[in-house]
Amino acid sequence: MTGLLIRGATLLGETREDIRIRGGRIAATGRLNAELDERVIDADGLVALPGLVDLHTHLREPGGEASETVLTGTRAAAAGGYTAVFAMANTSPVADTAGVVEQVHALGLQHGFATVRPIGAVTVGLEGERLSEIGAMARSRAEVRVFSDDGRCVHDALLMRRALEYVATFDGVIAQHAQEPRLTEGAQMNEGALSGELGLAGWPAVAEESIIARDVLLAQHTGARLHVCHVSTAGSVEVIRWAKARGIAVTAEVTPHHLLLTEELARGYDARFKVNPPLRRDDDVRALREALADGTIDIVATDHAPHPAEAKECTWAEAAFGMVGLESALPVLQTTMIETGMLTWEQVARVMSSAPAAIGRLNGYADPLTEGAPANVTLVDPAARGTWSTGDLRGRSTNTPYAGVDLAGAIVSTVHGGVATVLDGALRPADEVASAAARQREAARG
Amino acid sequence: MKHLLSTRDLDRETAVGILDIAEDMARTADREVRKLPTLRGKTVVNLFFEDSTRTRLSFESAAKRLSADVITFSAKGSSVSKGESLKDTAQTLQAMGADAIVVRHHGSGAAHLLAHAGWIDAHVLNAGDGTHEHPTQALLDAFTMRQRRYGADSRGRDLSGMRVVIVGDVVHSRVARSNVWLLSTLGAEVHLVAPRTLLPSGVESWPVTVHEHLEPALALDPDVVMMLRVQQERMHAAFFPSGREYAREWGLTAERFAALGPDTMVMHPGPMNRGLEISSAAADSSASTVLAQVTNGVFIRMAVLYLLVAGSSEERA
Amino acid sequence: MTARTVLHDADITRALRRIAHEVLESRRGDGRLVFLGIPTRGTVLAERIQRLVDEIEPGTSSVGSLDITLYRDDLARTPTRAPAPTRIPDEGIDDAIVVLVDDVLYSGRTVRAALDALADHGRPRAVRLAVLVDRGHRELPIRADFVGKNLPSSTSERVSVRLADVDGVEEVTIEP
């Protein structure tokens, strides 16, 4: 079988068409007849989306292989309909040199489940003191364009200014984890009445909003691009809206969990709900949904943050921040944005694929599902209904906040660069995907 | 009652019931034989991740008066400091046959986690979790207030009509939280006094009246003035400028104490910082209930252990 | 489910009067009498017996109550109950003749617990037991010194004592 024919999919939820995939690209769309050497995927009732792109994934390799590896993380990504992930720099060693980013990038190529684009650290060792070798990482085979100290904030104003200016030289962008460190010392959850009652140190909204306000002004001053990671408060949305109205080159992301979950979940001290930035109030969730719908927030990114069980089976203050989110992202989006009528499938394709690809300077996602485009396709069954469980996870860690939650929609198939990574809801075996990806690369070269 | 984690979980009837049982326990203190056979054959574990000699001794003595076997597990210098988790420790204690675990932990929610994570099925008694709650301290405070107010006629009564002023580091105080919920459940009128830096966020939604200055609250002629312990280190994190300024603005100085009504009780959960939140004149006066609080602590803990541990296992479900 | 009344109010009054006389007769020498009722109805009965005794020989007896909740041997099998107050007369029980009073004598476990509780309060010269009804089925080597009525019963039957001060009516019933 050298080709794939996806039959009867509803493209972007609009028109019903067949899609022919050959040589890693979309060969044709329309009403097509199957050819002898094609595997036919029946997509009746399924929505075809472009392969999803996650601008914010923690793959943990190197150094954190107990919680995730490039292989397990990209398998989770494929299971969630993703064909590309941007791997955050807070590994051990930190991705602050060309050597580390090339290694991570190569692992992605080798496994074939998704394109892995490493994110480079802004500062050496994420220490916030000296710029890392941004140029070397940009010019490496990993072609790094996104730089972030995620997990930590580039809080020194001078360093942030220089980073914005310097990264612009390489057409890069700083993805800022906006968290004023002094205002959040020991912070455990959203600051408010509930944190006061639970006796957990508060993480005030102003700690996020003040950094975003400063950064958009720095972006304006330097003319450089700024990307704001995991926006979590209504106030941050206001600041970004203001900045965009002023023509400042700022983009912003929201995580699926901030679109659905609130701080109330902290009440049981279950550390699965501990995340940074923390879950906020209902009003924030509403503002974030509206901002995503009106374009103030550009994209959805998962902040997929795997942790081993012991990092969550402890008291709240001792537990690690973060939750896994690759597999559940699209179901959460369908539940929160599609079913509420706030976004169409076409708009979901924008916020989860073309827009993040554009911010990360990832080629091949600008005109998806059209003849000649790279064959990155996700098939979704929008009618699927189910209660989420850890059994739905495909990565190495199980710290999902959605266990027991009813989510709409399911990923049925994923095609990455012409290679099917998920068929009929099941991941394909790693060796088959790796060898198919290798063949595809050979062919592309030849 | 399966666990005692928070005074929020207590309704008026249950709370008064605990205080009444504590009265019964107090009666046993002046008998020839103080020990009761009630918890014979039961094992109570004191699991202390935080140093607190007085609370630990109080629980130990309560459990022993009820004839329980007592195992005290102090996390310092044990396998816990070598990285063994709360979960492993709890499961070990369960395997040793603990019927109840009295836990003191620096992390808010630790007792809740032990009770509800599904690791163990022993009864859990919160002896202080981080900056969250310390329910037996609040119960012994309420017991002390009721006893001073009504004496031998205490049984069955709540604290309706009593006005309680709690002063100091509310934001970091588990004692304050537990007292606010319990005292208001018992019908008392609760006032909090602290600079804004030491008030928790969302305090405006608590069932209290908040004052930023001490004088207006003391002018209300309260029945009880409860001074919270203030940690000296707080000034380094800019909660207040200096101990001297704190004492001047929010301390129960000799002058402020002298101006209190003759029946006003002065309470302190201990240990006291004399000269900071409380003057010696106030601490050593007959208005001070500090020592009565210590004595009553044993009776309250006996009452709670009895309620948790003595009952049938069917009732635990 | 028909309850049969085995003692009416007049029967109960007569039984208590008889017990009062028997207690006085049995007292050798001039020992001080302390009636200790086991809550709830034992306390009421103790007060009534003591009143009768006091009418006959004023000033030779006192009354209190002895709660045994914390001494029960079946605590782990029943839901937790709140203890009732224990009231020991100011003179104490040392060297007194203590008469424990309860409404129904059955397995004997309550009396066993009462003896344990009593020991923690002091050392009486002698301890006697008075009950309104003895229904048999002892599980311990305990017998009553003064019995209002022996009431042979089967273990499946239910014997209820109701007293005016507590229940509003005064009767002892048995029902299958």
Coordinates of C-alpha atoms in Angstrom, one line a residue, chain A residues 191-201 267-271 313-318, chain B residues 8 86-87 105-110 112-113 119 129 131-132 177 181 200-202 205-206:
Chain A
E191 CA -5.2 33.8 45.4
G192 CA -8.7 34.4 46.6
A193 CA -11.3 33.4 49.1
L194 CA -10.6 29.8 48.6
S195 CA -6.9 30.0 49.0
G196 CA -7.5 31.9 52.2
E197 CA -9.9 29.2 53.5
L198 CA -7.7 26.3 52.5
G199 CA -4.6 27.8 53.9
L200 CA -2.7 27.5 50.7
A201 CA -0.4 30.4 49.6
R267 CA -10.9 22.1 47.6
G268 CA -10.1 18.3 48.0
Y269 CA -6.3 19.0 48.1
D270 CA -6.0 16.5 45.2
A271 CA -2.7 17.5 43.6
E313 CA 0.7 11.5 45.6
C314 CA 1.7 13.9 48.3
T315 CA 0.5 17.0 50.1
W316 CA -0.5 19.8 47.8
A317 CA 2.5 22.0 48.7
E318 CA 5.0 19.2 48.0
Chain B
R8 CA -16.1 23.5 59.2
L86 CA 3.5 10.5 53.6
K87 CA 1.7 7.7 51.7
H105 CA 2.0 18.2 59.1
H106 CA 3.5 21.4 57.7
G107 CA 1.5 21.0 54.5
S108 CA -2.1 22.4 54.4
G109 CA -4.5 19.5 53.5
A110 CA -2.2 16.7 54.8
H112 CA -7.5 15.6 54.4
L113 CA -5.2 13.7 52.0
W119 CA -4.3 4.8 51.2
D129 CA -2.1 21.0 58.9
T131 CA -1.8 27.1 57.6
H132 CA -5.2 25.4 57.3
R177 CA -9.3 29.5 60.9
W181 CA -15.7 28.4 61.8
P200 CA -6.1 36.2 54.4
S201 CA -7.5 36.9 51.0
G202 CA -11.3 36.6 50.9
S205 CA -16.6 36.4 53.0
W206 CA -15.9 34.9 56.4

